[in-house]
Amino acid sequence: MKNYLLQLAEKQSFTEKQMKEAVDFILGEEVSESEIAAFIMGLKSKGETVEEIAGIVKALKDNTLTFNRKFPNVLDNCGTGGDGSSSFNVSTTSAFVIAGAGIPVAKHGNRSISSKTGSADVLEHLGINLNLPAERTEEILQDIGIAFLFAPHVHPKLKKVMAVRRQLKIPTIFNFIGPITNPIDLDYQLLGVYRRDLLNVFAEVLQKLGRKRAVVINGAGFMDEASLQGENFYTLLEDGNITNHSFYPEEMNLTQYDNNCIKGGDSKENGEILVKVLKGEQGAHRDTVVLNAGIGIFTAGKADSIKGGIELAKEIIDTGAAFEKLTVLIEKSRAGRREAI
């Protein structure tokens, strides 16, 4: 560990391979919390490169719960959090709409860290079992086209690193990489970041991780998802190329709403919002979901444009297909409760 820390002290960057080896070592049993803290802060002070972020993610994937099945065309839609918006669970609600469009969704998420209610909190409140074995999770994804992967359950070796992260109480690379450490091999990804300067950085990381197509978005008001408040900025990874774009809600035939209109609350309140949206209730919550789900549908190539994805998202909600995905996931996950670890 000493050599890694000396390298950081001298502001020397790691190759992707070196970073993977360093994180593999950190995830072992012999490294102290003070050494982990020094390593994380050394990286932050130096500034993380694309190669280093990719190396961290690959190490974490190699040390996760083992998933053996390969699923074609799987997508995850998740934000980094940290935008301070206190919004309801937009990406979690959108995941059911995307799945309703016939796109397999492996939703990776956690309990609340920077917001009032994390994806795991609201799904648990709705009756979804978070701690299923890998085999059962794979069966559910295969059978119904959507499954939830609870981050602490699928990344058991990260416990010590996460404890250090909480103790530091300042943003580090581990605040950003959660959404890209999904243990399922993804073809598509919709990733929200609250820092606009990271759009291209994370698009390059997703390129290195082998995504076929991806959108990295920063919403109006610096939200970590698309927003109806104003201009949204996104980076598209497609056919190996990275391009930058932006749009306003009115260009997508959507009403503009201030971000305050989509504030959420505890798991009960956010669960109620999620269900109301999936049952078709109109308003800012629904429009925000159809926007984000539409981008996810576009990301997976199910629509030729974001506008086309939005129209399909509306249809999926109105036909009840999105709500059906929620009810079946609750049923399937609870049926596997006896097998839970």
Tab-separated table of N, CA and C in Angstrom, residues 226-302:
chain	number	residue	atom	x	y	z
A	226	ALA	N	-32.639	14.384	-16.157
A	226	ALA	CA	-33.242	15.411	-16.997
A	226	ALA	C	-34.302	16.172	-16.218
A	227	SER	N	-34.363	17.473	-16.451
A	227	SER	CA	-35.246	18.360	-15.694
A	227	SER	C	-36.118	19.176	-16.647
A	228	LEU	N	-37.298	19.531	-16.169
A	228	LEU	CA	-38.222	20.359	-16.940
A	228	LEU	C	-38.044	21.847	-16.654
A	229	GLN	N	-37.037	22.198	-15.851
A	229	GLN	CA	-36.855	23.595	-15.451
A	229	GLN	C	-36.265	24.450	-16.570
A	230	GLY	N	-35.477	23.840	-17.452
A	230	GLY	CA	-34.818	24.619	-18.498
A	230	GLY	C	-33.922	23.748	-19.356
A	231	GLU	N	-32.773	24.286	-19.728
A	231	GLU	CA	-31.888	23.586	-20.666
A	231	GLU	C	-31.202	22.392	-20.013
A	232	ASN	N	-31.222	21.272	-20.708
A	232	ASN	CA	-30.557	20.041	-20.284
A	232	ASN	C	-29.376	19.775	-21.206
A	233	PHE	N	-28.284	19.331	-20.619
A	233	PHE	CA	-27.072	19.044	-21.385
A	233	PHE	C	-26.781	17.549	-21.301
A	234	TYR	N	-26.464	16.951	-22.453
A	234	TYR	CA	-26.135	15.526	-22.412
A	234	TYR	C	-25.052	15.177	-23.421
A	235	THR	N	-24.357	14.094	-23.115
A	235	THR	CA	-23.322	13.545	-23.982
A	235	THR	C	-23.784	12.181	-24.447
A	236	LEU	N	-23.710	11.960	-25.741
A	236	LEU	CA	-24.154	10.697	-26.341
A	236	LEU	C	-22.949	9.882	-26.793
A	237	LEU	N	-22.879	8.636	-26.315
A	237	LEU	CA	-21.890	7.665	-26.799
A	237	LEU	C	-22.614	6.753	-27.771
A	238	GLU	N	-22.206	6.775	-29.027
A	238	GLU	CA	-22.884	5.993	-30.059
A	238	GLU	C	-21.877	5.612	-31.133
A	239	ASP	N	-21.824	4.307	-31.449
A	239	ASP	CA	-20.907	3.805	-32.484
A	239	ASP	C	-19.467	4.222	-32.216
A	240	GLY	N	-19.106	4.265	-30.930
A	240	GLY	CA	-17.740	4.609	-30.555
A	240	GLY	C	-17.441	6.095	-30.552
A	241	ASN	N	-18.420	6.921	-30.933
A	241	ASN	CA	-18.218	8.364	-30.978
A	241	ASN	C	-18.935	9.051	-29.821
A	242	ILE	N	-18.358	10.150	-29.346
A	242	ILE	CA	-18.931	10.917	-28.245
A	242	ILE	C	-19.275	12.312	-28.752
A	243	THR	N	-20.547	12.695	-28.615
A	243	THR	CA	-21.001	14.008	-29.068
A	243	THR	C	-21.790	14.697	-27.972
A	244	ASN	N	-21.809	16.025	-28.001
A	244	ASN	CA	-22.462	16.820	-26.968
A	244	ASN	C	-23.716	17.513	-27.525
A	245	HIS	N	-24.763	17.538	-26.703
A	245	HIS	CA	-26.056	18.069	-27.138
A	245	HIS	C	-26.752	18.779	-25.981
A	246	SER	N	-27.818	19.483	-26.294
A	246	SER	CA	-28.672	20.074	-25.255
A	246	SER	C	-30.082	20.239	-25.807
A	247	PHE	N	-31.062	20.406	-24.908
A	247	PHE	CA	-32.444	20.622	-25.321
A	247	PHE	C	-33.214	21.290	-24.191
A	248	TYR	N	-34.324	21.927	-24.569
A	248	TYR	CA	-35.267	22.523	-23.620
A	248	TYR	C	-36.547	21.691	-23.597
A	249	PRO	N	-37.298	21.709	-22.495
A	249	PRO	CA	-38.531	20.913	-22.409
A	249	PRO	C	-39.509	21.185	-23.550
A	250	GLU	N	-39.647	22.467	-23.930
A	250	GLU	CA	-40.619	22.806	-24.969
A	250	GLU	C	-40.264	22.176	-26.316
A	251	GLU	N	-38.973	21.902	-26.534
A	251	GLU	CA	-38.570	21.213	-27.763
A	251	GLU	C	-39.074	19.776	-27.781
A	252	MET	N	-39.394	19.253	-26.601
A	252	MET	CA	-39.895	17.886	-26.474
A	252	MET	C	-41.411	17.864	-26.254
A	253	ASN	N	-42.046	19.011	-26.510
A	253	ASN	CA	-43.509	19.159	-26.326
A	253	ASN	C	-43.928	18.903	-24.878
A	254	LEU	N	-43.082	19.334	-23.944
A	254	LEU	CA	-43.370	19.182	-22.523
A	254	LEU	C	-43.445	20.556	-21.860
A	255	THR	N	-44.283	20.653	-20.846
A	255	THR	CA	-44.449	21.898	-20.091
A	255	THR	C	-43.241	22.129	-19.196
A	256	GLN	N	-42.847	23.392	-19.062
A	256	GLN	CA	-41.736	23.721	-18.167
A	256	GLN	C	-42.240	23.800	-16.729
A	257	TYR	N	-41.513	23.153	-15.817
A	257	TYR	CA	-41.823	23.199	-14.387
A	257	TYR	C	-40.547	23.511	-13.618
A	258	ASP	N	-40.672	24.273	-12.551
A	258	ASP	CA	-39.539	24.504	-11.668
A	258	ASP	C	-39.189	23.205	-10.942
A	259	ASN	N	-37.929	23.027	-10.620
A	259	ASN	CA	-37.502	21.806	-9.923
A	259	ASN	C	-38.171	21.642	-8.561
A	260	ASN	N	-38.620	22.729	-7.976
A	260	ASN	CA	-39.322	22.632	-6.690
A	260	ASN	C	-40.622	21.840	-6.808
A	261	CYS	N	-41.152	21.742	-8.018
A	261	CYS	CA	-42.420	21.027	-8.230
A	261	CYS	C	-42.268	19.516	-8.117
A	262	ILE	N	-41.018	19.035	-8.115
A	262	ILE	CA	-40.825	17.581	-8.055
A	262	ILE	C	-40.083	17.158	-6.786
A	263	LYS	N	-40.157	18.001	-5.773
A	263	LYS	CA	-39.552	17.610	-4.493
A	263	LYS	C	-40.294	16.406	-3.912
A	264	GLY	N	-39.546	15.511	-3.282
A	264	GLY	CA	-40.143	14.333	-2.669
A	264	GLY	C	-40.089	14.405	-1.164
A	265	GLY	N	-40.227	13.251	-0.535
A	265	GLY	CA	-40.209	13.199	0.920
A	265	GLY	C	-39.625	11.889	1.394
A	266	ASP	N	-40.298	11.264	2.365
A	266	ASP	CA	-39.807	9.990	2.879
A	266	ASP	C	-40.224	8.858	1.933
A	267	SER	N	-39.878	7.637	2.310
A	267	SER	CA	-40.153	6.504	1.424
A	267	SER	C	-41.646	6.315	1.171
A	268	LYS	N	-42.476	6.609	2.164
A	268	LYS	CA	-43.927	6.486	1.997
A	268	LYS	C	-44.437	7.486	0.963
A	269	GLU	N	-44.030	8.742	1.105
A	269	GLU	CA	-44.476	9.783	0.182
A	269	GLU	C	-43.971	9.508	-1.232
A	270	ASN	N	-42.694	9.142	-1.346
A	270	ASN	CA	-42.135	8.890	-2.671
A	270	ASN	C	-42.736	7.645	-3.313
A	271	GLY	N	-43.068	6.661	-2.474
A	271	GLY	CA	-43.733	5.472	-2.988
A	271	GLY	C	-45.096	5.810	-3.558
A	272	GLU	N	-45.809	6.697	-2.870
A	272	GLU	CA	-47.123	7.118	-3.348
A	272	GLU	C	-47.005	7.874	-4.672
A	273	ILE	N	-45.982	8.724	-4.786
A	273	ILE	CA	-45.762	9.456	-6.038
A	273	ILE	C	-45.472	8.479	-7.176
A	274	LEU	N	-44.607	7.508	-6.902
A	274	LEU	CA	-44.247	6.511	-7.916
A	274	LEU	C	-45.484	5.782	-8.426
A	275	VAL	N	-46.309	5.322	-7.516
A	275	VAL	CA	-47.508	4.572	-7.898
A	275	VAL	C	-48.476	5.461	-8.672
A	276	LYS	N	-48.671	6.693	-8.224
A	276	LYS	CA	-49.589	7.600	-8.919
A	276	LYS	C	-49.130	7.869	-10.348
A	277	VAL	N	-47.826	8.059	-10.521
A	277	VAL	CA	-47.304	8.300	-11.874
A	277	VAL	C	-47.549	7.086	-12.756
A	278	LEU	N	-47.223	5.895	-12.244
A	278	LEU	CA	-47.379	4.682	-13.048
A	278	LEU	C	-48.847	4.373	-13.322
A	279	LYS	N	-49.741	4.910	-12.479
A	279	LYS	CA	-51.188	4.726	-12.718
A	279	LYS	C	-51.772	5.819	-13.606
A	280	GLY	N	-50.917	6.770	-14.020
A	280	GLY	CA	-51.349	7.735	-15.022
A	280	GLY	C	-51.679	9.126	-14.546
A	281	GLU	N	-51.442	9.457	-13.272
A	281	GLU	CA	-51.763	10.798	-12.790
A	281	GLU	C	-50.937	11.845	-13.535
A	282	GLN	N	-51.606	12.919	-13.973
A	282	GLN	CA	-50.963	13.971	-14.758
A	282	GLN	C	-50.236	14.967	-13.851
A	283	GLY	N	-49.296	15.714	-14.447
A	283	GLY	CA	-48.616	16.768	-13.716
A	283	GLY	C	-47.105	16.718	-13.866
A	284	ALA	N	-46.421	17.491	-13.030
A	284	ALA	CA	-44.966	17.625	-13.127
A	284	ALA	C	-44.246	16.303	-12.890
A	285	HIS	N	-44.749	15.486	-11.945
A	285	HIS	CA	-44.094	14.208	-11.660
A	285	HIS	C	-44.128	13.303	-12.898
A	286	ARG	N	-45.299	13.174	-13.492
A	286	ARG	CA	-45.435	12.335	-14.683
A	286	ARG	C	-44.557	12.853	-15.824
A	287	ASP	N	-44.612	14.174	-16.095
A	287	ASP	CA	-43.854	14.725	-17.218
A	287	ASP	C	-42.351	14.540	-17.031
A	288	THR	N	-41.903	14.645	-15.775
A	288	THR	CA	-40.480	14.417	-15.504
A	288	THR	C	-40.111	12.961	-15.768
A	289	VAL	N	-41.006	12.051	-15.407
A	289	VAL	CA	-40.752	10.628	-15.633
A	289	VAL	C	-40.774	10.300	-17.119
A	290	VAL	N	-41.754	10.820	-17.861
A	290	VAL	CA	-41.793	10.490	-19.292
A	290	VAL	C	-40.585	11.074	-20.016
A	291	LEU	N	-40.080	12.210	-19.541
A	291	LEU	CA	-38.865	12.777	-20.121
A	291	LEU	C	-37.676	11.849	-19.892
A	292	ASN	N	-37.479	11.443	-18.643
A	292	ASN	CA	-36.331	10.602	-18.328
A	292	ASN	C	-36.474	9.189	-18.891
A	293	ALA	N	-37.688	8.643	-18.847
A	293	ALA	CA	-37.913	7.330	-19.448
A	293	ALA	C	-37.731	7.400	-20.956
A	294	GLY	N	-38.185	8.503	-21.537
A	294	GLY	CA	-38.019	8.685	-22.979
A	294	GLY	C	-36.563	8.707	-23.391
A	295	ILE	N	-35.730	9.340	-22.574
A	295	ILE	CA	-34.292	9.354	-22.863
A	295	ILE	C	-33.717	7.947	-22.729
A	296	GLY	N	-34.190	7.196	-21.727
A	296	GLY	CA	-33.739	5.818	-21.564
A	296	GLY	C	-34.136	4.947	-22.750
A	297	ILE	N	-35.362	5.124	-23.228
A	297	ILE	CA	-35.841	4.369	-24.386
A	297	ILE	C	-35.011	4.715	-25.624
A	298	PHE	N	-34.700	6.000	-25.780
A	298	PHE	CA	-33.830	6.453	-26.875
A	298	PHE	C	-32.431	5.861	-26.741
A	299	THR	N	-31.915	5.834	-25.513
A	299	THR	CA	-30.573	5.299	-25.272
A	299	THR	C	-30.466	3.848	-25.725
A	300	ALA	N	-31.505	3.080	-25.453
A	300	ALA	CA	-31.508	1.659	-25.824
A	300	ALA	C	-31.878	1.420	-27.285
A	301	GLY	N	-32.091	2.487	-28.043
A	301	GLY	CA	-32.374	2.350	-29.463
A	301	GLY	C	-33.789	1.923	-29.794
A	302	LYS	N	-34.692	2.032	-28.811
A	302	LYS	CA	-36.097	1.651	-29.035
A	302	LYS	C	-36.870	2.796	-29.694
